[in-house]
mmCIF file of C-alpha atoms in Angstrom:
data_model
loop_
_atom_site.group_PDB
_atom_site.id
_atom_site.type_symbol
_atom_site.label_atom_id
_atom_site.label_comp_id
_atom_site.label_asym_id
_atom_site.label_seq_id
_atom_site.Cartn_x
_atom_site.Cartn_y
_atom_site.Cartn_z
ATOM 1 C CA UNK G 22 -29.328 11.239 32.603
ATOM 2 C CA UNK G 23 -26.253 13.466 33.049
ATOM 3 C CA UNK G 24 -23.755 13.909 30.219
ATOM 4 C CA UNK G 25 -20.494 15.812 30.073
ATOM 5 C CA UNK G 26 -20.537 18.728 27.647
ATOM 6 C CA UNK G 27 -18.105 17.447 25.037
ATOM 7 C CA UNK G 28 -17.882 16.451 21.408
ATOM 8 C CA UNK G 29 -18.203 12.684 21.225
ATOM 9 C CA UNK G 30 -14.769 11.563 20.059
ATOM 10 C CA UNK G 31 -15.809 8.147 18.779
ATOM 11 C CA UNK G 32 -18.305 9.633 16.343
ATOM 12 C CA UNK G 33 -16.297 12.660 15.279
ATOM 13 C CA UNK G 34 -14.287 12.872 12.100
ATOM 14 C CA UNK G 35 -11.649 15.333 10.997
ATOM 15 C CA UNK G 36 -9.787 15.894 7.743
ATOM 16 C CA UNK G 37 -6.730 18.143 7.578
ATOM 17 C CA UNK G 38 -5.201 19.341 4.312
ATOM 18 C CA UNK G 39 -1.782 21.031 4.124
ATOM 19 C CA UNK G 40 -1.617 24.065 1.855
ATOM 20 C CA UNK G 41 1.054 23.909 -0.890
ATOM 21 C CA UNK G 42 4.641 23.482 0.354
ATOM 22 C CA UNK G 43 4.114 25.564 3.506
ATOM 23 C CA UNK G 44 3.468 24.616 7.113
ATOM 24 C CA UNK G 45 -0.094 25.960 6.980
ATOM 25 C CA UNK G 46 -3.271 23.904 6.872
ATOM 26 C CA UNK G 47 -7.051 23.934 6.948
ATOM 27 C CA UNK G 48 -9.161 21.421 8.866
ATOM 28 C CA UNK G 49 -12.811 20.358 8.777
ATOM 29 C CA UNK G 50 -14.266 18.623 11.858
ATOM 30 C CA UNK G 51 -17.689 16.967 11.986
ATOM 31 C CA UNK G 52 -19.057 15.085 14.984
ATOM 32 C CA UNK G 53 -21.782 14.269 17.470
ATOM 33 C CA UNK G 54 -22.545 16.622 20.337
ATOM 34 C CA UNK G 55 -23.683 15.674 23.847
ATOM 35 C CA UNK G 56 -24.775 18.472 26.197
ATOM 36 C CA UNK G 57 -25.165 18.364 29.977
ATOM 37 C CA UNK G 58 -28.655 18.941 31.444
ATOM 38 C CA UNK G 59 -29.255 22.584 32.394
ATOM 39 C CA UNK G 60 -31.169 23.735 35.487
ATOM 40 C CA UNK G 61 -32.855 27.123 35.764
ATOM 41 C CA UNK G 62 -33.647 28.052 39.395
ATOM 42 C CA UNK G 63 -36.250 30.662 40.357
ATOM 43 C CA UNK G 64 -37.598 30.997 36.829
ATOM 44 C CA UNK G 65 -40.016 33.952 36.841
ATOM 45 C CA UNK G 66 -42.355 32.910 34.032
ATOM 46 C CA UNK G 67 -45.878 32.457 35.452
ATOM 47 C CA UNK G 68 -46.102 28.838 34.271
ATOM 48 C CA UNK G 69 -43.003 27.912 36.308
ATOM 49 C CA UNK G 70 -44.050 29.636 39.547
ATOM 50 C CA UNK G 71 -40.476 30.061 40.806
ATOM 51 C CA UNK G 72 -39.636 26.357 40.526
ATOM 52 C CA UNK G 73 -36.457 24.740 39.301
ATOM 53 C CA UNK G 74 -36.742 23.751 35.648
ATOM 54 C CA UNK G 75 -34.430 21.177 34.078
ATOM 55 C CA UNK G 76 -33.709 21.360 30.351
ATOM 56 C CA UNK G 77 -32.705 18.102 28.658
ATOM 57 C CA UNK G 78 -31.059 17.862 25.257
ATOM 58 C CA UNK G 79 -30.985 15.251 22.490
ATOM 59 C CA UNK G 80 -27.787 14.201 20.773
ATOM 60 C CA UNK G 81 -26.818 16.896 18.317
ATOM 61 C CA UNK G 82 -24.124 17.630 15.796
ATOM 62 C CA UNK G 83 -21.135 19.909 15.570
ATOM 63 C CA UNK G 84 -19.071 21.201 12.676
ATOM 64 C CA UNK G 85 -15.965 23.368 12.702
ATOM 65 C CA UNK G 86 -13.432 24.825 10.302
ATOM 66 C CA UNK G 87 -9.897 25.738 11.363
ATOM 67 C CA UNK G 88 -6.835 27.322 9.788
ATOM 68 C CA UNK G 89 -3.439 26.816 11.344
ATOM 69 C CA UNK G 90 0.307 26.663 11.007
ATOM 70 C CA UNK G 91 3.192 24.609 12.343
ATOM 71 C CA UNK G 92 5.093 26.299 15.160
ATOM 72 C CA UNK G 93 8.020 23.822 15.388
ATOM 73 C CA UNK G 94 8.824 20.762 17.522
ATOM 74 C CA UNK G 95 5.435 19.174 16.784
ATOM 75 C CA UNK G 96 3.428 22.189 17.973
ATOM 76 C CA UNK G 97 0.813 23.896 15.845
ATOM 77 C CA UNK G 98 -1.366 26.969 16.369
ATOM 78 C CA UNK G 99 -4.783 27.561 14.810
ATOM 79 C CA UNK G 100 -7.966 29.591 14.843
ATOM 80 C CA UNK G 101 -11.268 27.718 14.756
ATOM 81 C CA UNK G 102 -14.889 28.633 14.093
ATOM 82 C CA UNK G 103 -17.445 26.045 15.239
ATOM 83 C CA UNK G 104 -21.195 25.552 15.401
ATOM 84 C CA UNK G 105 -23.025 23.088 17.684
ATOM 85 C CA UNK G 106 -26.761 22.334 17.509
ATOM 86 C CA UNK G 107 -28.809 20.254 19.984
ATOM 87 C CA UNK G 108 -32.597 19.866 20.350
ATOM 88 C CA UNK G 109 -34.167 20.929 23.653
ATOM 89 C CA UNK G 110 -36.642 18.221 24.756
ATOM 90 C CA UNK G 111 -39.462 17.730 27.263
ATOM 91 C CA UNK G 112 -40.193 21.345 28.177
ATOM 92 C CA UNK G 113 -43.686 22.029 26.857
ATOM 93 C CA UNK G 114 -43.783 24.986 24.487
ATOM 94 C CA UNK G 115 -39.978 24.846 24.010
ATOM 95 C CA UNK G 116 -39.915 21.158 23.121
ATOM 96 C CA UNK G 117 -37.834 20.282 20.022
ATOM 97 C CA UNK G 118 -36.378 23.803 19.883
ATOM 98 C CA UNK G 119 -32.952 23.887 18.194
ATOM 99 C CA UNK G 120 -30.339 25.382 20.500
ATOM 100 C CA UNK G 121 -27.247 26.637 18.678
ATOM 101 C CA UNK G 122 -23.878 27.673 20.135
ATOM 102 C CA UNK G 123 -21.230 29.253 17.901
ATOM 103 C CA UNK G 124 -17.598 29.544 19.023
ATOM 104 C CA UNK G 125 -14.423 31.295 17.915
ATOM 105 C CA UNK G 126 -11.277 29.795 19.494
ATOM 106 C CA UNK G 127 -7.492 30.115 19.392
ATOM 107 C CA UNK G 128 -5.994 26.619 19.826
ATOM 108 C CA UNK G 129 -2.583 25.030 20.391
ATOM 109 C CA UNK G 130 -1.866 21.336 19.689
ATOM 110 C CA UNK G 131 1.089 19.001 20.155
ATOM 111 C CA UNK G 132 1.433 16.304 17.472
ATOM 112 C CA UNK G 133 3.400 13.090 17.981
ATOM 113 C CA UNK G 134 3.945 10.002 15.838
ATOM 114 C CA UNK G 135 2.909 6.675 17.343
ATOM 115 C CA UNK G 136 4.227 4.419 14.554
ATOM 116 C CA UNK G 137 4.456 4.435 10.768
ATOM 117 C CA UNK G 138 1.658 6.749 9.507
ATOM 118 C CA UNK G 139 -0.356 6.828 12.754
ATOM 119 C CA UNK G 140 -0.120 9.929 14.893
ATOM 120 C CA UNK G 141 -1.691 11.358 18.018
ATOM 121 C CA UNK G 142 -2.368 14.895 19.159
ATOM 122 C CA UNK G 143 -3.449 16.708 22.317
ATOM 123 C CA UNK G 144 -4.269 20.344 22.891
ATOM 124 C CA UNK G 145 -6.728 23.000 23.883
ATOM 125 C CA UNK G 146 -7.929 26.489 23.238
ATOM 126 C CA UNK G 147 -9.717 29.568 24.551
ATOM 127 C CA UNK G 148 -12.084 32.053 22.971
ATOM 128 C CA UNK G 149 -15.695 33.188 22.965
ATOM 129 C CA UNK G 150 -19.054 31.436 22.563
ATOM 130 C CA UNK G 151 -22.395 32.860 21.446
ATOM 131 C CA UNK G 152 -25.607 31.126 22.600
ATOM 132 C CA UNK G 153 -28.431 32.041 20.193
ATOM 133 C CA UNK G 154 -31.390 31.182 22.482
ATOM 134 C CA UNK G 155 -30.017 33.332 25.325
ATOM 135 C CA UNK G 156 -28.598 36.014 22.998
ATOM 136 C CA UNK G 157 -25.498 35.911 25.196
ATOM 137 C CA UNK G 158 -21.723 35.737 24.751
ATOM 138 C CA UNK G 159 -19.359 34.014 27.211
ATOM 139 C CA UNK G 160 -15.786 32.809 27.558
ATOM 140 C CA UNK G 161 -15.254 29.379 25.987
ATOM 141 C CA UNK G 162 -12.523 26.753 26.267
ATOM 142 C CA UNK G 163 -11.824 23.267 25.037
ATOM 143 C CA UNK G 164 -9.468 20.358 25.622
ATOM 144 C CA UNK G 165 -9.011 17.542 23.160
ATOM 145 C CA UNK G 166 -6.995 14.561 22.058
ATOM 146 C CA UNK G 167 -7.171 12.383 19.002
ATOM 147 C CA UNK G 168 -5.578 10.043 16.526
ATOM 148 C CA UNK G 169 -4.739 10.605 12.889
ATOM 149 C CA UNK G 170 -3.665 8.562 9.893
ATOM 150 C CA UNK G 171 -1.455 10.178 7.255
ATOM 151 C CA UNK G 172 -3.145 9.345 3.924
ATOM 152 C CA UNK G 173 -0.584 11.402 1.990
ATOM 153 C CA UNK G 174 1.990 14.071 2.929
ATOM 154 C CA UNK G 175 -0.799 16.633 2.454
ATOM 155 C CA UNK G 176 -3.848 14.845 3.914
ATOM 156 C CA UNK G 177 -4.306 13.393 7.418
ATOM 157 C CA UNK G 178 -7.569 11.719 8.403
#
């Protein structure tokens, strides 16, 4: 079954805490991770014999920490460090291998109030990703949207 490579929004949770009386904050994000199937064509390992190999992944988890600041007019800028882990399944000797991707991103978000203490946000970011199984670094990007509830002036869930 094909899945989009994204953090499952329904199962993710985020808590943001404002720091003192400034416009800076820290955020902790925890969620489920769904990864698209990966195909390796012309694999040279003798057991593959030049065939196409498909790697499938189980649901995984992701966690990130971000630090940011308000930039005015509902915009905010942040830096984020994240880690995503999924199990590789159904590939013989690599079955149940944990695959980990770590990212470092610069993000921009636009916040807007919906009503009362409910708010929405949309944004994205760019940066780098490190894939531990491939020992490789690549360009990374993300797009996201979400809802928040202002518990207090300092804490939004």
